[in-house]
Tab-separated table of C-alpha atoms in Angstrom:
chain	number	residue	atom	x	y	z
A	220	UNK	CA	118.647	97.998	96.204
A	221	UNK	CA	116.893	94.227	95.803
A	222	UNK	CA	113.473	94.855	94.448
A	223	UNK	CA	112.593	92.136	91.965
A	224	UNK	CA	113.926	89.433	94.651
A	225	UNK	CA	115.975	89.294	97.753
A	226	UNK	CA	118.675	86.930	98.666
A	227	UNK	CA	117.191	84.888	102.079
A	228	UNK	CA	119.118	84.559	105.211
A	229	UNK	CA	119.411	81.033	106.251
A	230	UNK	CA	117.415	80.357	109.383
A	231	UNK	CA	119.481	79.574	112.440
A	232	UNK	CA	117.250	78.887	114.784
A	233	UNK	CA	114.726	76.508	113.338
A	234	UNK	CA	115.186	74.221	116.322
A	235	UNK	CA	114.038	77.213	118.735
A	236	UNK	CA	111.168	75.706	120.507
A	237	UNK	CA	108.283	78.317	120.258
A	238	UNK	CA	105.023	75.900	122.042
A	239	UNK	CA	105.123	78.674	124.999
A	240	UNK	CA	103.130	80.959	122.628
A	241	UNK	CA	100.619	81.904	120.897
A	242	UNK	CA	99.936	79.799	117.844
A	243	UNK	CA	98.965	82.523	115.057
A	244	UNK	CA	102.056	84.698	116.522
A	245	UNK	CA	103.995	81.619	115.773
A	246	UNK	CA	102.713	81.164	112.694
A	247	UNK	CA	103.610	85.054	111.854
A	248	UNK	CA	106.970	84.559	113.153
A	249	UNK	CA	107.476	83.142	109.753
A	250	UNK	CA	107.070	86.079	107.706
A	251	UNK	CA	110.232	87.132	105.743
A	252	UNK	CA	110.918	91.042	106.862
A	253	UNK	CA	113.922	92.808	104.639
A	254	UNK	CA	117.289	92.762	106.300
A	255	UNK	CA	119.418	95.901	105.674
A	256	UNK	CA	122.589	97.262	105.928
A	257	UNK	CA	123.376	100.221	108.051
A	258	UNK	CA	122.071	102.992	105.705
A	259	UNK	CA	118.686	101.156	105.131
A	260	UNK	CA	119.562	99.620	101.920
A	261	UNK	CA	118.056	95.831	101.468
A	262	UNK	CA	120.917	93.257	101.591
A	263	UNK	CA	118.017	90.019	101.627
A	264	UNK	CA	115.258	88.640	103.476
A	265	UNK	CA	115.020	87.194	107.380
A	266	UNK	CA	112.137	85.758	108.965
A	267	UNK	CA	110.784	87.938	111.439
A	268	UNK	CA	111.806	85.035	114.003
A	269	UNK	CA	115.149	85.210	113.173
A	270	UNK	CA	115.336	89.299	113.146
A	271	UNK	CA	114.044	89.141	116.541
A	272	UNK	CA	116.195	87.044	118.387
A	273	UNK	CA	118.952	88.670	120.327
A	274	UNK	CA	121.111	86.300	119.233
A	275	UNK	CA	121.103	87.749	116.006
A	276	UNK	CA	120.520	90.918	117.014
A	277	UNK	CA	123.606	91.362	118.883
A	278	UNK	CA	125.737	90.421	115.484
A	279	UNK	CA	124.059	92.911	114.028
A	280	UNK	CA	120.831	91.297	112.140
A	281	UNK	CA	118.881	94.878	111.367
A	282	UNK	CA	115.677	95.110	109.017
A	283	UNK	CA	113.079	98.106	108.054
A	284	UNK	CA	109.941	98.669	109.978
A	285	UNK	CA	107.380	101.249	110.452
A	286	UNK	CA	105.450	103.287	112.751
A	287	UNK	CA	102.066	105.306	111.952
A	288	UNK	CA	100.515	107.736	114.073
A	289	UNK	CA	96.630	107.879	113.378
A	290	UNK	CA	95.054	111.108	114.264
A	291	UNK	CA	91.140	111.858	114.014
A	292	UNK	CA	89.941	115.136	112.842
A	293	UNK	CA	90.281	116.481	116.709
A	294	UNK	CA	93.919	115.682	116.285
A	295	UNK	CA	93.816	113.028	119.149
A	296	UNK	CA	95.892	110.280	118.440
A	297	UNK	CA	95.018	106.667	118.367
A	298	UNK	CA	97.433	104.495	120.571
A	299	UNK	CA	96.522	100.758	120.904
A	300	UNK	CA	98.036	98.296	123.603
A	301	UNK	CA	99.324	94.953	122.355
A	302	UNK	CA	98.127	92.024	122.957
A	303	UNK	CA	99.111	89.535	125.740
A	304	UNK	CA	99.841	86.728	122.877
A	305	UNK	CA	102.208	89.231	121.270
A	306	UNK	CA	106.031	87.550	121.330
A	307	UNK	CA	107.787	90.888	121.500
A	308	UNK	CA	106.960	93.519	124.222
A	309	UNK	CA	103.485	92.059	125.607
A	310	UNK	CA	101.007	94.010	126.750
A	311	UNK	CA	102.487	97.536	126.406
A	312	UNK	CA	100.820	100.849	124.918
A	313	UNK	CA	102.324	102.068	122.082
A	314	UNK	CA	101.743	103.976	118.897
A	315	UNK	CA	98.700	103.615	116.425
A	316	UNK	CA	100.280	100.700	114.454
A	317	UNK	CA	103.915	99.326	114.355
A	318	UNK	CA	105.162	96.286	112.022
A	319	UNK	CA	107.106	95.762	109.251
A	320	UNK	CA	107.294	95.401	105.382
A	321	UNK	CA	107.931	91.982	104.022
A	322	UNK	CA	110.553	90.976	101.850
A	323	UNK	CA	108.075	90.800	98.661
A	324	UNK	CA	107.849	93.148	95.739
A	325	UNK	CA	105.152	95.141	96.527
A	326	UNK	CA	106.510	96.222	99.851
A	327	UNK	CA	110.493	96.172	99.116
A	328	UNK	CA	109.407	99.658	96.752
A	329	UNK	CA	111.510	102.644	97.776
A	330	UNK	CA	110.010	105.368	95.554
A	331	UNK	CA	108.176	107.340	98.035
A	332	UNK	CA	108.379	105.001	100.554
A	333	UNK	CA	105.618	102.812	98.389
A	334	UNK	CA	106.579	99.215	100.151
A	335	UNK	CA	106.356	100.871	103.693
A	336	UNK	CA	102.609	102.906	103.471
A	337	UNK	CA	101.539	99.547	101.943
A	338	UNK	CA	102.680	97.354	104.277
A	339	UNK	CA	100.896	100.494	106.980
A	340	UNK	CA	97.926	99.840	105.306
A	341	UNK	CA	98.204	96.049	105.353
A	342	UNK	CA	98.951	95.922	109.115
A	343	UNK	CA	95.901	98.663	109.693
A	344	UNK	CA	93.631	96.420	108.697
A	345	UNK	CA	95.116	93.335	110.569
A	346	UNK	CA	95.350	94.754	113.974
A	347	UNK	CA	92.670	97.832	113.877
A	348	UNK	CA	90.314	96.061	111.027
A	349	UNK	CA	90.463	99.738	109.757
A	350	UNK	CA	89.295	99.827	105.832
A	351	UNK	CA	92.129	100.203	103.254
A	352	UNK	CA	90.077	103.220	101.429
A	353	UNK	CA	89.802	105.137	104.522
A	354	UNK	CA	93.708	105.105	104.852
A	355	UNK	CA	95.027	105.643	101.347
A	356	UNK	CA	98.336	105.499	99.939
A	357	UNK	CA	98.686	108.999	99.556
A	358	UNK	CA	97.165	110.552	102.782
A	359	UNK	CA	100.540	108.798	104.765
A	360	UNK	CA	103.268	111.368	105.404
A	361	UNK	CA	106.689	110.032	105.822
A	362	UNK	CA	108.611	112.557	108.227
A	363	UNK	CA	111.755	110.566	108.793
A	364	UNK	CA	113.486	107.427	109.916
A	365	UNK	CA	114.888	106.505	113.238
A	366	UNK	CA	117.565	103.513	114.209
A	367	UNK	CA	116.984	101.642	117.151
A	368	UNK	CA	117.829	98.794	119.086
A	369	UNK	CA	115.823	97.457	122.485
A	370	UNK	CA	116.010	94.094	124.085
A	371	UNK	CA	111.929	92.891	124.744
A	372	UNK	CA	113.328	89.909	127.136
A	373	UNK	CA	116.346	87.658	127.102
A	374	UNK	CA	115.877	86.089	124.130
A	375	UNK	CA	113.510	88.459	121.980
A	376	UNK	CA	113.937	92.480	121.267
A	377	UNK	CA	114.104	94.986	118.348
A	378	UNK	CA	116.638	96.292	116.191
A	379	UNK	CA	114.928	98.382	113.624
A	380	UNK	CA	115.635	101.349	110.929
A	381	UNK	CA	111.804	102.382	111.835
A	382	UNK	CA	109.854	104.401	108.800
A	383	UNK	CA	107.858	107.194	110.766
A	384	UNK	CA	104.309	107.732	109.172
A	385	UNK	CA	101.228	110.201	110.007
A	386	UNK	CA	97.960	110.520	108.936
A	387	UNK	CA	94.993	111.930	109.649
A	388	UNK	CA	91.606	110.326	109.231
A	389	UNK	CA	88.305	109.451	110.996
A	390	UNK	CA	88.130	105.748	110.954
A	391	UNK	CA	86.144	103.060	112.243
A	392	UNK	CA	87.849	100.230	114.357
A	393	UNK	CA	87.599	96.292	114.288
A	394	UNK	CA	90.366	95.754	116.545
A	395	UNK	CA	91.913	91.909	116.238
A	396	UNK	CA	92.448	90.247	119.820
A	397	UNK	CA	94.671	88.496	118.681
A	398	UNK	CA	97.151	91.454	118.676
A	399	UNK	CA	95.394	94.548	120.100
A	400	UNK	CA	94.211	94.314	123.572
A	401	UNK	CA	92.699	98.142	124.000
A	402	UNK	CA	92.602	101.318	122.390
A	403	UNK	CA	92.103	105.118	123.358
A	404	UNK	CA	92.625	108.582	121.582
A	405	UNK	CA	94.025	110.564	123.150
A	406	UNK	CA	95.018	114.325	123.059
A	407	UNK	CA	99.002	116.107	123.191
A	408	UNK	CA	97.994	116.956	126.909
A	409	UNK	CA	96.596	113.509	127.882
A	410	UNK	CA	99.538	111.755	126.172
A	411	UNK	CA	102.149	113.748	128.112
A	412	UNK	CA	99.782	112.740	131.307
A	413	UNK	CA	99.118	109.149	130.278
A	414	UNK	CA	103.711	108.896	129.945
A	415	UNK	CA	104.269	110.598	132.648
A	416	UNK	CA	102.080	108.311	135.259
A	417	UNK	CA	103.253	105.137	133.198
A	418	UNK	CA	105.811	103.587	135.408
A	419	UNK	CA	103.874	105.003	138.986
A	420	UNK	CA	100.883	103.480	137.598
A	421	UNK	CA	102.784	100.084	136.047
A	422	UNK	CA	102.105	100.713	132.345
A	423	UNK	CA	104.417	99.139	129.811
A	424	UNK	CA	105.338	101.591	126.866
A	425	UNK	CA	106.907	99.804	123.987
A	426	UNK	CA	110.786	101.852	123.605
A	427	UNK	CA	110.214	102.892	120.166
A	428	UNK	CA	107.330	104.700	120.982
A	429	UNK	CA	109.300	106.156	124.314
A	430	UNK	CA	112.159	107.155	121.501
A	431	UNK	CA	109.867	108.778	119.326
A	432	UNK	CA	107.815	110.728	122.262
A	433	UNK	CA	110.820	112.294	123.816
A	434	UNK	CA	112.853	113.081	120.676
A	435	UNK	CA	110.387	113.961	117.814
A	436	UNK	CA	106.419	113.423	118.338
A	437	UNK	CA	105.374	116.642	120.239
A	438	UNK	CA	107.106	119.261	117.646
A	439	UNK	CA	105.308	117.157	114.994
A	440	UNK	CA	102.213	116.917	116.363
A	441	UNK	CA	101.859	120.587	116.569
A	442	UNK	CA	102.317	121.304	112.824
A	443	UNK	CA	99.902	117.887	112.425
A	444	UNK	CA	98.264	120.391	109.456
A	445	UNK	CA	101.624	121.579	108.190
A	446	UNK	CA	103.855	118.566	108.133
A	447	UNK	CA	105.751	119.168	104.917
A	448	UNK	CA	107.798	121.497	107.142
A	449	UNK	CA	108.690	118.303	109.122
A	450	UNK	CA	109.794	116.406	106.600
A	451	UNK	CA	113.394	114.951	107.017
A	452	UNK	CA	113.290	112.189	104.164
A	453	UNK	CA	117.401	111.719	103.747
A	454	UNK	CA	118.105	111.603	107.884
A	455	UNK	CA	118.670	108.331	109.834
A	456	UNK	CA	118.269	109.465	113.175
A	457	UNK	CA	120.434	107.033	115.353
A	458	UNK	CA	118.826	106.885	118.916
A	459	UNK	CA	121.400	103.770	120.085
């Protein structure tokens, strides 16, 4: 495991013309996410243009991301819907918060999943403009991870091993328009309504969150105040 520096991917695609978009998803396009082998182990850094592209995707360019589900003290949970701008998967509901770690020291720590609830925390505050101290380090439960791949268009998608985080806490949101569009809570009963309806009604779910509601999220979300029985740190759960 590379934690004091990674080795960086050269960038294949730097003549990719990007002026369609948005210019500060552009600009974030740039970041360097962590490339990794098959059994989530870092092998270097790729920008997160380059880990996006199916191009690259479909030789088998994988890095580590995460997904947190928010609840409030109700237990509702906090979905957002992304932005318009947004490169990958426009305008679809998903989970709470979903990005990745970059490829710098603070967020390439593996001991208990340090780099990953840091980068959580990071992105919380980007997207939701939710405070740092009311999501702390150690109020994020890691359950388990999950390996996916999803095509967004015909030249973006995902292919992720995908950190699964939960926490609970009452929070007060600044949401960035940049990359959140809307917002709800919502309970286990209006979730299952608010899926179900999606595709008669036309609403976009991003696949990861699809993955993670039909395989995992229910069972979880009804031991939401006894998670340690969830808890399946070693397990890469391949949903390909």
């Amino acid at each position: 495991m590379v934690e004091d520096g990674v080795t960086n991917t050269v960038d294949s695609s730097k003549g990719l013309d990007l002026s369609q978009y948005d210019e500060e998803q552009v600009r974030l396009m740039g970041e360097m996410c962590i490339e990794l082998d098959q059994n989530d182990r870092a092998i270097g850094a790729v920008s997160k243009k380059q880990s996006h592209l199916m191009e690259n995707i479909n030789k088998g360019v994988l890095h580590r991301a995460f997904s947190v589900f928010l609840f409030n003290s109700e237990n509702k949970l906090l979905l957002q819907q992304r932005a318009v701008e947004k490169i990958t998967f426009p305008d679809h509901w998903t989970n709470t918060c979903c990005s990745h770690p970059l490829a710098t020291e603070s967020e390439l720590v593996e001991h208990e999943q340090l780099g990953v609830k840091r980068a959580a925390q990071r992105k919380l505050q980007h997207e939701l403009g939710i405070k740092p101290e009311k999501v702390p380090l150690d109020k994020f439960k890691y359950l388990t991870r999950i390996h996916y791949l999803s095509p967004s268009d015909g030249m973006w998608g995902e292919h992720e091993i995908d950190y699964i985080l939960f926490i609970k806490a009452d929070v007060d949101l600044d949401p960035n328009v940049n990359e959140v569009k809307d917002t709800k809570y919502v309970s286990m009963e209006e979730l299952k309504s608010f899926i179900g309806s999606a595709e008669k009604n036309g609403t976009k779910l991003t696949p990861w969150f699809k993955l993670i509601d039909v395989n995992f999220l229910y069972k979880w979300w009804a031991q939401l105040d006894n998670l340690d029985t969830m808890v399946d740190a070693n397990t890469i759960h391949r949903l390909l």
